[in-house]
Coordinates of C-alpha atoms in Angstrom, one line a residue:
X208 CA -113.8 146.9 -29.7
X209 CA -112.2 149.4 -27.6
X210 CA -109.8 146.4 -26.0
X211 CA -109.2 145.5 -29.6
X212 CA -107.3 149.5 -30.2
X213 CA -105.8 149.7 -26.9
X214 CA -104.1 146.1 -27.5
X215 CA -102.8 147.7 -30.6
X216 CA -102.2 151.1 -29.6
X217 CA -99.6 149.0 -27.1
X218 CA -98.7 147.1 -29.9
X219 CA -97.3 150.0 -31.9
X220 CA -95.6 151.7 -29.2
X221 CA -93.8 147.9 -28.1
X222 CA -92.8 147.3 -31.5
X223 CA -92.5 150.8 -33.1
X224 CA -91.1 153.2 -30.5
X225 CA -88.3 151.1 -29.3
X226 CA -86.3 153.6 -27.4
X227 CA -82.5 153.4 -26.2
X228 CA -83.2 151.7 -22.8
X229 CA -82.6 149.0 -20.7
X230 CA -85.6 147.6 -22.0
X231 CA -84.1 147.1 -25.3
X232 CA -80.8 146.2 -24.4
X233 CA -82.4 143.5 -22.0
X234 CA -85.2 142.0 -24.8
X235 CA -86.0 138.4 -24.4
X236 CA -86.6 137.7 -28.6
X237 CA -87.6 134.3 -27.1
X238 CA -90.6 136.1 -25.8
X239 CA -91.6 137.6 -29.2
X240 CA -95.6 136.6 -29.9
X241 CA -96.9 137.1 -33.5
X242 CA -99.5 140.1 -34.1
X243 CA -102.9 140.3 -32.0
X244 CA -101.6 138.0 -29.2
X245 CA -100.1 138.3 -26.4
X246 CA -96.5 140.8 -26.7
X247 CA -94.0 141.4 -24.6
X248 CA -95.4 141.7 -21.2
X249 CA -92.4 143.9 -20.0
X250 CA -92.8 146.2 -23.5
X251 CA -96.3 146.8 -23.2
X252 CA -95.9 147.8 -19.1
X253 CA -92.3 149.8 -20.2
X254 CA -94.2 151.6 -23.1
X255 CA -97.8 152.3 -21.2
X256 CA -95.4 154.4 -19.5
X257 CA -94.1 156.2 -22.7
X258 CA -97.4 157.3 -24.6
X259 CA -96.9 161.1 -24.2
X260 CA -95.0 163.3 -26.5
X261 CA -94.4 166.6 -25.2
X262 CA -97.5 166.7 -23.4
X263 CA -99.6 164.7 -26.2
X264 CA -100.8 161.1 -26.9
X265 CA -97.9 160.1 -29.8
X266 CA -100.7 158.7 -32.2
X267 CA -104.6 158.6 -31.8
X268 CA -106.8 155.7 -33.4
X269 CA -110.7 156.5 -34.0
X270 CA -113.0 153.6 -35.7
X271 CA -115.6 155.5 -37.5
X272 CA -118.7 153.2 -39.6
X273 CA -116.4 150.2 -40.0
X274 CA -113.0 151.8 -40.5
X275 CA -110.1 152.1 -38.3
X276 CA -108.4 155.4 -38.8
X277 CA -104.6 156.0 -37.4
X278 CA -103.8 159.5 -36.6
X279 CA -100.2 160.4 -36.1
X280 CA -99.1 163.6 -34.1
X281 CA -98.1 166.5 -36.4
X282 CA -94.3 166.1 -35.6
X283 CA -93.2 169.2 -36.8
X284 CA -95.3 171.3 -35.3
X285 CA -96.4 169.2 -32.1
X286 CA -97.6 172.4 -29.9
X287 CA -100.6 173.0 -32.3
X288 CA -102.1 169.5 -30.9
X289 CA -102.9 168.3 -34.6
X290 CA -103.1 165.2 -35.6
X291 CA -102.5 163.9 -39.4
X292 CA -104.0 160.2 -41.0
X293 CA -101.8 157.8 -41.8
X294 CA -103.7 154.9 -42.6
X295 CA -107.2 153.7 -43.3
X296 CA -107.9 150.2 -42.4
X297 CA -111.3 147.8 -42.6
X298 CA -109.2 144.3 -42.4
X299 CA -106.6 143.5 -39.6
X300 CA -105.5 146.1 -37.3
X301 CA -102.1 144.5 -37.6
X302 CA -102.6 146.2 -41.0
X303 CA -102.4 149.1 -39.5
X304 CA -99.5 148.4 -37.8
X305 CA -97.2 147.2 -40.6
X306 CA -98.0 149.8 -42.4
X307 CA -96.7 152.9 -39.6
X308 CA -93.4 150.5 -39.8
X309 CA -92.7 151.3 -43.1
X310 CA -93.8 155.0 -42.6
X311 CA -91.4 155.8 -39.5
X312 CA -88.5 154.0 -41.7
X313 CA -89.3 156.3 -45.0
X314 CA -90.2 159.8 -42.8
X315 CA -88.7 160.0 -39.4
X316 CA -84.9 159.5 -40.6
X317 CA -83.3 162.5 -38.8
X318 CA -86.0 163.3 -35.7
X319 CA -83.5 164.5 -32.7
X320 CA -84.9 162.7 -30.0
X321 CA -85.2 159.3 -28.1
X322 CA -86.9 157.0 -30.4
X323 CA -84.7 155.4 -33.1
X324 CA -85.1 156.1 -36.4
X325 CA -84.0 155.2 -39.7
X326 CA -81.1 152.7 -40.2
X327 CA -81.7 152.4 -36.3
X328 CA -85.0 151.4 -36.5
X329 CA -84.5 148.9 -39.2
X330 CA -81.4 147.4 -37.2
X331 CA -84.0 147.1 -34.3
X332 CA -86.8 145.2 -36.2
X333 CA -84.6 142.7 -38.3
X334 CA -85.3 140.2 -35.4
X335 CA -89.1 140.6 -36.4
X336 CA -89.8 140.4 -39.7
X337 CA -93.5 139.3 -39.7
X338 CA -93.5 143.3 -38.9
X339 CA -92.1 144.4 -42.2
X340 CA -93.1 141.7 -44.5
X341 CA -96.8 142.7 -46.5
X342 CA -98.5 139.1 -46.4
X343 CA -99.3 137.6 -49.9
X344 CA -101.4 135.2 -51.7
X345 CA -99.5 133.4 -54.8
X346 CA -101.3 131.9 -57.1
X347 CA -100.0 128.9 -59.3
X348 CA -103.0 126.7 -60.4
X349 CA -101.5 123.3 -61.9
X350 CA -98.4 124.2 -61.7
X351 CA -97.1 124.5 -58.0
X352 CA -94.1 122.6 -57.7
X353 CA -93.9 122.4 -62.5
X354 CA -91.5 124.3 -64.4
X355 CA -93.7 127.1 -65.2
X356 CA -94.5 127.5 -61.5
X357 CA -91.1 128.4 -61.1
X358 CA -92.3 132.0 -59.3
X359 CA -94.2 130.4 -56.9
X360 CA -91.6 127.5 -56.1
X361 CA -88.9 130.6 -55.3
X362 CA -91.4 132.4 -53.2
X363 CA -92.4 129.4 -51.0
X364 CA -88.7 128.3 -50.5
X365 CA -87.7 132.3 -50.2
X366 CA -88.3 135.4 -49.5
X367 CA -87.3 138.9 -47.7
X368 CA -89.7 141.1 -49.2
X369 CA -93.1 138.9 -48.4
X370 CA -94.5 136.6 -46.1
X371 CA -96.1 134.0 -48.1
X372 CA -99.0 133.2 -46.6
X373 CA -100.3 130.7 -49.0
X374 CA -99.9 129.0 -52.6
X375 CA -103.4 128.7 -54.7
X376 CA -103.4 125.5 -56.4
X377 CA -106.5 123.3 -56.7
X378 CA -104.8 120.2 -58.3
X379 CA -102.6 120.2 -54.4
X380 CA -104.7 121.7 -52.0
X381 CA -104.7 120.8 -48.5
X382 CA -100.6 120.0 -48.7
X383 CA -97.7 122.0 -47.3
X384 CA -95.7 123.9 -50.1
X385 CA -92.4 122.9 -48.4
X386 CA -92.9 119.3 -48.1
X387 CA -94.4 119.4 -51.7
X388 CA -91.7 120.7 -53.2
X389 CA -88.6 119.5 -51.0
X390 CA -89.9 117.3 -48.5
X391 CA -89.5 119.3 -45.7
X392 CA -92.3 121.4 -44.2
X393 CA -92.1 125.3 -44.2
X394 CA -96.4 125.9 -43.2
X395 CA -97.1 127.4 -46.1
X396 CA -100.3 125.3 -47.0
X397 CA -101.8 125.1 -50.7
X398 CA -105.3 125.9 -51.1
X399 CA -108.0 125.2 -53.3
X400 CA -109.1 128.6 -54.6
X401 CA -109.0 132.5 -53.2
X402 CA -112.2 131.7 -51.7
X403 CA -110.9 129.0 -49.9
X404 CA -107.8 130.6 -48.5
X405 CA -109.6 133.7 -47.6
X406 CA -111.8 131.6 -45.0
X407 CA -109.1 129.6 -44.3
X408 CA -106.7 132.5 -43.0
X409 CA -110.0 134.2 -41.7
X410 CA -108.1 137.6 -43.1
X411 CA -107.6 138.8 -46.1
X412 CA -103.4 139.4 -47.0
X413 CA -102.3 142.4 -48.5
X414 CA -101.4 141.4 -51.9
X415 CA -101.9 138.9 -54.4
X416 CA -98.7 137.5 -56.3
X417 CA -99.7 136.0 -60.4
X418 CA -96.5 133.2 -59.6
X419 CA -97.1 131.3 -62.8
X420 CA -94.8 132.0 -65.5
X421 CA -95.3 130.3 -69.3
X422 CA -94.1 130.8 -72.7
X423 CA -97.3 132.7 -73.7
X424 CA -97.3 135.7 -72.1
X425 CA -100.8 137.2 -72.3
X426 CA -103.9 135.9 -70.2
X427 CA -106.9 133.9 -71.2
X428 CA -110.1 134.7 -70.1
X429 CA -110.1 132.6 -67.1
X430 CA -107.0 133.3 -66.0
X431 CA -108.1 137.4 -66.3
X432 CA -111.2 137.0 -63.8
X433 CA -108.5 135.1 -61.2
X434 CA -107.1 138.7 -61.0
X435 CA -110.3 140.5 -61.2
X436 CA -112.1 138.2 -58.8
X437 CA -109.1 139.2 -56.2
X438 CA -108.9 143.1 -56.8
X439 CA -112.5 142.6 -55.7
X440 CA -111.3 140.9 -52.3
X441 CA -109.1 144.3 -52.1
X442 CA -105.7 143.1 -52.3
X443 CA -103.3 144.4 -54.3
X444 CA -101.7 142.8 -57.3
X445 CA -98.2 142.1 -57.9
X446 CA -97.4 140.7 -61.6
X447 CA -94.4 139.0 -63.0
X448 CA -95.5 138.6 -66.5
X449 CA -94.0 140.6 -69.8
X450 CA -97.9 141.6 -69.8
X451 CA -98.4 145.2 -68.1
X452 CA -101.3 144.8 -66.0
X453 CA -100.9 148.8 -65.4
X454 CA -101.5 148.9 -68.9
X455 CA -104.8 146.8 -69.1
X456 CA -108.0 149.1 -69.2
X457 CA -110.1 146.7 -67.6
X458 CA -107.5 146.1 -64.5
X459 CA -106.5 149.7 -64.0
X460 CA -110.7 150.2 -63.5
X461 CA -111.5 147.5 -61.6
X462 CA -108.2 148.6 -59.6
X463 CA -109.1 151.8 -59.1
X464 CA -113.1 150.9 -57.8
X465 CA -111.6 148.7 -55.3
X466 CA -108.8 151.4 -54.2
X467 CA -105.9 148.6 -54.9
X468 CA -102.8 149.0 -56.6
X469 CA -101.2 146.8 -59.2
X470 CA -97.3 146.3 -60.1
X471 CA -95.7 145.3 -62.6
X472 CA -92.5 144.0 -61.4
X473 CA -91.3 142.8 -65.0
X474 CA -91.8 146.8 -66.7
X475 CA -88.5 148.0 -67.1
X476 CA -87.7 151.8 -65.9
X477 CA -88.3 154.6 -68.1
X478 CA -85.4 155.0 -71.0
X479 CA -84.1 157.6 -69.3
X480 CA -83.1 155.8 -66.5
X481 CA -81.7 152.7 -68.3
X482 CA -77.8 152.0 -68.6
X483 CA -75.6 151.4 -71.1
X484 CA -72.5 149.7 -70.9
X485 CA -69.4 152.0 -70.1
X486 CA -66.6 149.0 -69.0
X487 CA -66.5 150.7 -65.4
X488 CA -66.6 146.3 -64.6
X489 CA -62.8 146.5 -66.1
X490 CA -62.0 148.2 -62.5
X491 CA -63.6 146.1 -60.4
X492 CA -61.8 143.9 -58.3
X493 CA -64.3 142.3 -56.2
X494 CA -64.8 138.1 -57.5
X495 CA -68.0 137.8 -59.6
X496 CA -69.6 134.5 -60.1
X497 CA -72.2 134.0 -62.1
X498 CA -74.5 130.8 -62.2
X499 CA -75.1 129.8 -65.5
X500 CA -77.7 126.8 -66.8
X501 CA -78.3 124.6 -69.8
X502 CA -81.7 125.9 -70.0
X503 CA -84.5 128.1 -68.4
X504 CA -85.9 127.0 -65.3
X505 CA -83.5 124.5 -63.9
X506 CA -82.8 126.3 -60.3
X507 CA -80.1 129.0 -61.3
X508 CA -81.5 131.3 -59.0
X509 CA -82.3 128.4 -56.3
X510 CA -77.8 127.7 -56.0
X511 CA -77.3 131.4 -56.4
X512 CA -79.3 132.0 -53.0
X513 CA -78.7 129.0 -51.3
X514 CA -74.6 129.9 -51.9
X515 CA -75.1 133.6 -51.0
X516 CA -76.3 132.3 -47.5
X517 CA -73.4 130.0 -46.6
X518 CA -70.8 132.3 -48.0
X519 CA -72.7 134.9 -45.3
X520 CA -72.0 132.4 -43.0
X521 CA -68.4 132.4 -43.8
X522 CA -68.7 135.8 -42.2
X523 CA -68.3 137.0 -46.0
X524 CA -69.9 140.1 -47.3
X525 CA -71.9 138.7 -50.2
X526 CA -74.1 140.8 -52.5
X527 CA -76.5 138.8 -54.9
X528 CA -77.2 140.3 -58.1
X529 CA -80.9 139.0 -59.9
X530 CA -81.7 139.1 -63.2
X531 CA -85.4 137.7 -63.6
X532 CA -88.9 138.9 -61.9
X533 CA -88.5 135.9 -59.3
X534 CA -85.2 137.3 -57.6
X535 CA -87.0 140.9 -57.3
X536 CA -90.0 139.4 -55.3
X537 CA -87.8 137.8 -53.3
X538 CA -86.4 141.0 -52.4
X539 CA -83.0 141.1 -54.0
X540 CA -81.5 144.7 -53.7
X541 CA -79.1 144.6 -56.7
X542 CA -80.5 144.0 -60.2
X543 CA -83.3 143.8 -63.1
X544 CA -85.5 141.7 -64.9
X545 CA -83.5 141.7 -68.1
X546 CA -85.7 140.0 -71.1
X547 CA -87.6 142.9 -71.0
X548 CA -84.9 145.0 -72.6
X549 CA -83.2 145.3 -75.8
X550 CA -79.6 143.6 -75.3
X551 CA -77.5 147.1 -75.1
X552 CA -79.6 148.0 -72.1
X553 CA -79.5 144.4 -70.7
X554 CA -75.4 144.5 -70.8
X555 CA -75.2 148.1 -69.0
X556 CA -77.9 147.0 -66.5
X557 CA -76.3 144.0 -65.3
X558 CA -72.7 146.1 -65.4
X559 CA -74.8 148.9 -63.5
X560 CA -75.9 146.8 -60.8
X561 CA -72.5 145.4 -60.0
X562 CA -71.2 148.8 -60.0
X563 CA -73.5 149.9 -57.9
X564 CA -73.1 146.8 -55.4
X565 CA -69.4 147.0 -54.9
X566 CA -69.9 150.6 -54.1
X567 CA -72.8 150.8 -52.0
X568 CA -71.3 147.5 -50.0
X569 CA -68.0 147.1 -50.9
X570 CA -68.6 143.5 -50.7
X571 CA -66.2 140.2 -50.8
X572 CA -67.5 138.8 -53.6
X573 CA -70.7 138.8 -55.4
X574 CA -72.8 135.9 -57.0
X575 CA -75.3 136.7 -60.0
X576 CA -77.9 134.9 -61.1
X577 CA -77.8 133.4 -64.9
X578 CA -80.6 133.4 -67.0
X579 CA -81.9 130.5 -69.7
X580 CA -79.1 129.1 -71.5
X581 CA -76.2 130.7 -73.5
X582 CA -77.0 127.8 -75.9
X583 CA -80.9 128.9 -76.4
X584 CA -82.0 130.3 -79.5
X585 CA -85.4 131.9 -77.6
X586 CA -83.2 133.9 -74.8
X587 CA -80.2 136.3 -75.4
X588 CA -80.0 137.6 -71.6
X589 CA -77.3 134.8 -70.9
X590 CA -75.5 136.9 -73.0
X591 CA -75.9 139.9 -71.9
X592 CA -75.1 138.3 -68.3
X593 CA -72.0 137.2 -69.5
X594 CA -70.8 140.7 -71.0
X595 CA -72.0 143.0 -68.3
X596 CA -70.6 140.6 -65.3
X597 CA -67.3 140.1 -67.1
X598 CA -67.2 136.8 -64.4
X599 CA -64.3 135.9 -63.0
X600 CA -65.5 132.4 -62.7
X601 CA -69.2 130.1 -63.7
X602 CA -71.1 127.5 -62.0
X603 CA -73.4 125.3 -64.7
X604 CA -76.7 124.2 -63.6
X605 CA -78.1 121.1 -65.5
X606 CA -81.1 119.0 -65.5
X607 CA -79.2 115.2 -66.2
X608 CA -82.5 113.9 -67.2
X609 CA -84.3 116.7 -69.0
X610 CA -84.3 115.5 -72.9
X611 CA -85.7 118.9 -74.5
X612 CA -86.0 122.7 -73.4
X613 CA -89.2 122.7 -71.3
X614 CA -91.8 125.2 -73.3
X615 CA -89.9 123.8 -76.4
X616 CA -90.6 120.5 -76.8
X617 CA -88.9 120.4 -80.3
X618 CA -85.7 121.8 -79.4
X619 CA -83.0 118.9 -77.9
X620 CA -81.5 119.6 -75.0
X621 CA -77.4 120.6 -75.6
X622 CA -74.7 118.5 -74.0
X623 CA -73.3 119.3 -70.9
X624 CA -69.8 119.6 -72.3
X625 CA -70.7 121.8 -75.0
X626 CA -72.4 124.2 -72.8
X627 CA -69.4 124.4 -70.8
X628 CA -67.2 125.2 -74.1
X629 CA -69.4 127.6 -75.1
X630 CA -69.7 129.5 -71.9
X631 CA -65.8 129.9 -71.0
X632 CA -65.4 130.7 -74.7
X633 CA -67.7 133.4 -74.9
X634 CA -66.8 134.6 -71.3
X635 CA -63.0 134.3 -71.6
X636 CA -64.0 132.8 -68.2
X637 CA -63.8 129.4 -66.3
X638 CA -66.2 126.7 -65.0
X639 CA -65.4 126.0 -61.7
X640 CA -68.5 123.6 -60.3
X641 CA -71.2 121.9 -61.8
X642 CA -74.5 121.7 -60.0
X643 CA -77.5 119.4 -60.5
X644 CA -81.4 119.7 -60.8
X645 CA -82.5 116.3 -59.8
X646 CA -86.0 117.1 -61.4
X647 CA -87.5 112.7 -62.5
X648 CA -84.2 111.3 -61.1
X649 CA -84.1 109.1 -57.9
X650 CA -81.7 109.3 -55.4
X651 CA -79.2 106.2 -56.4
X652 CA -79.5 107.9 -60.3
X653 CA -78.2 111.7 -58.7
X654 CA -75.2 110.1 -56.6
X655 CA -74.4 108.1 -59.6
X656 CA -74.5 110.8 -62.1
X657 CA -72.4 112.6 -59.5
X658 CA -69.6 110.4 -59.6
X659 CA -70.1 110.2 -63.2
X660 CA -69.6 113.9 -63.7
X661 CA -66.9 114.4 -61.1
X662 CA -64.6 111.8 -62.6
X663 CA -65.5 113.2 -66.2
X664 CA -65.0 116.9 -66.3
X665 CA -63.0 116.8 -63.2
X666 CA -65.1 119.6 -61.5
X667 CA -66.8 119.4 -58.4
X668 CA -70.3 118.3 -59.0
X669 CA -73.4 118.5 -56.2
X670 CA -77.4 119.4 -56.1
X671 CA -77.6 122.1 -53.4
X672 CA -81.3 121.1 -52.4
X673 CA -79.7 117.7 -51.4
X674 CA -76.3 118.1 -50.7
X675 CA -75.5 122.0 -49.6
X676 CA -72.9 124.1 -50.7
X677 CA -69.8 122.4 -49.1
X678 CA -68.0 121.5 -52.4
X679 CA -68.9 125.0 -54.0
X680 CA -67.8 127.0 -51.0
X681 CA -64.1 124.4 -50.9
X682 CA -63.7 125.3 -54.5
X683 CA -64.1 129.3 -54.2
X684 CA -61.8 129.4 -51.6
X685 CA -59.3 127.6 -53.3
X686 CA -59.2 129.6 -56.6
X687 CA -59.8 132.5 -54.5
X688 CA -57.6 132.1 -51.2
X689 CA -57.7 135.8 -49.8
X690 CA -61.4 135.3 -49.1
X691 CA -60.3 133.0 -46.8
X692 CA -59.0 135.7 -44.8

């Protein structure tokens, strides 16, 4: 036990306390071990040497009847030897660790002395995100990989804000997520239950993700106890549906014995703090693209973040802008879940967040992510997309094969033209790319459809999970030529 805390103890200070040294201007990243192994040999001797501050041990760790205990010296007022807790722990010691990351970033943004702090410290950790990133558990039973799965799909191909360290899904278990989903492995594996992954990953993660998203909002019994069953494992719960856990008697209790926290990612801010629309957008003269769709769940947000990343690597400043639950577990900076608010909010929140984005960044151009269909009757954030954005140009998104609106199995999928009409008519905007979901469709029937489409609408035409971004990125640059420079 007592190797266990001094392994950490030099854990924190290699990872943590990263001064301005040689040491730091002369780190291997190569040599960079996950938690609990082996960690910088050269860190751990450099920082053995640093664990006094100003004549005191920096932090002090005491396990007490099970439970780790992190002390931190009482900065301000370091002569009176005090120490103050700053985190309880009866699972990982890494734990621990994570958590005095986020601590140092949120409290010790102006300390005066050697250790970097703030902006600084973030800068320094970019290169190790498994140090930032809270570990989660998503759960998505039947329907990894299925339109209404559509949460957990984005968080297994993507995210900043968690490590996702597993999918729950009995009808797959024992696959990888990655090679599931696009054939190419990313070691996430699917398990069977909580249970199982629990004693697979011999730990339990930090949080517990609901990533299925259907048409009916509430939960049945069954799928309640899935939640209750993993506030009783102590993990927190992060939800995505219209359905306020925080709101639920029996969830706020059970949340509450078990000393978890539940979010609701989906619960829109307080009135208060909403946003109307003012036309501030008129003034903006940053490009805004917005990737629209022909229906819900047909990988808006999926082309959105996949051509965010090769216009970054363009060496172009790129801000995305989300607009669904999905996006925000992912960690987007800028944006809302809109179909949580009425449609005057929705327009001034989308409007807001661009705002917002152009002058927090002062970006090159910024991408937003569409929502459902302009088309649909059951959705009116496309709309509100449309009139907060004011887009300067569209990409559609469309399923070639899909014959009705998935949840609405009545309701005939529109043309591909006639979405296109209606989108530059209601947006005074253009189309400028079309891009494919290639969901039942086999490889000879997508390049076919793309020659099809290309020689049709005369607009360049590609599926980003197969094919990248090439044609996408040729055609912003050539109806925007300064971003060239």
């Amino acid at each position: 036990m007592y190797n266990d805390i001094i392994l950490i103890i030099r854990y924190l200070h290699a990872v943590l306390i990263i001064t301005k040294s040689k040491f730091m201007e002369n780190l291997n990243k190569e040599s960079v071990r996950l938690p609990g192994q082996e960690f910088w040999k050269s860190g751990i001797e450099y920082c053995n040497e640093h664990t006094q501050f100003i004549g005191y041990p920096f932090y002090e760790m005491r396990y007490i009847d099970g439970v780790y205990e992190l002390y931190m010296l009482d900065i301000d007022n370091p002569d009176s030897g005090k120490y103050w807790l700053i985190k309880k722990s009866k699972s990982r010691l890494t734990d621990i660790c994570q958590d005095l990351a986020r601590k140092i970033m949120n409290k010790y943004h102006d300390i005066d002395s050697n250790f970097l702090c703030g902006k600084e410290l973030i800068e320094a950790l970019k290169p190790f995100p498994e140090i930032l990133r809270e570990k989660c558990l998503v759960y998505s039973e039947n329907e990894f990989g299925k339109i209404d799965g559509k949460v957990a799909n984005g968080l297994s191909r993507y995210s900043e804000r968690y490590e996702i360290v597993g999918i729950i899904d009995s009808t797959k278990a024992g696959l990888d997520a990655g090679e599931y989903l696009d054939g190419i492995k990313n070691n996430i594996p699917i398990f069977k239950s909580i249970e199982d992954a629990l004693n697979s990953l011999n730990y339990t993660p930090e949080n517990f993700i609901y990533g299925i998203a259907p048409l009916t909002s509430f939960l049945n019994e069954e799928q309640r106890q899935i939640i209750v069953s993993a506030i009783k494992y102590k993990m927190n719960i992060i939800n995505g549906l219209p359905e306020y856990f925080t709101e639920d008697d029996e969830f706020s209790q059970k949340a509450k014995e078990y000393g978890v926290q539940i979010y609701d990612i989906r619960k829109a801010p307080p009135r208060n703090k909403l946003h109307i629309f003012t036309g501030r957008i008129l003034e903006i003269k940053t490009p805004v693209i917005v990737v629209a769709g022909t229906d819900c769940a047909v990988g808006k947000r999926t082309t959105a973040r996949l051509l965010v990343q090769a216009l970054k690597k363009q060496s172009l400043k790129t801000v995305f802008i989300t607009t669904g639950q999905t996006g925000l577990l992912q960690g987007a900076k800028y944006g809302i879940a809109l179909d949580v608010l009425t449609s005057g909010f929705a327009t001034g929140e989308v409007e807001n967040a661009i705002i917002n984005a152009v002058t927090i960044e002062q970006p090159d151009i910024i991408i937003v992510e569409g929502q459902g269909a302009l088309s649909h009757p059951a959705f009116t954030s496309s709309s509100a997309i449309l009139r907060g954005s004011l887009p300067n140009a569209i990409i559609i998104q469309h399923p070639p094969k899909r014959k009705n609106h998935c949840d609405y199995p009545k309701l005939p999928m529109p043309t591909l033209e006639s979405e296109i009409k209606l989108n530059e008519l209601f947006s005074k905007s253009k189309v400028i790319a079309i891009t494919l979901n290639h969901e039942d469709m086999t490889d000879h029937e997508l390049e076919n459809t793309i020659v099809e489409y290309e020689s049709k609408y005369q607009l360049p035409t590609t599926d980003v999970l197969k094919h990248g971004t090439d044609k996408l990125l040729k055609k912003i640059f050539d109806i925007f030529p300064k971003l060239q420079k």
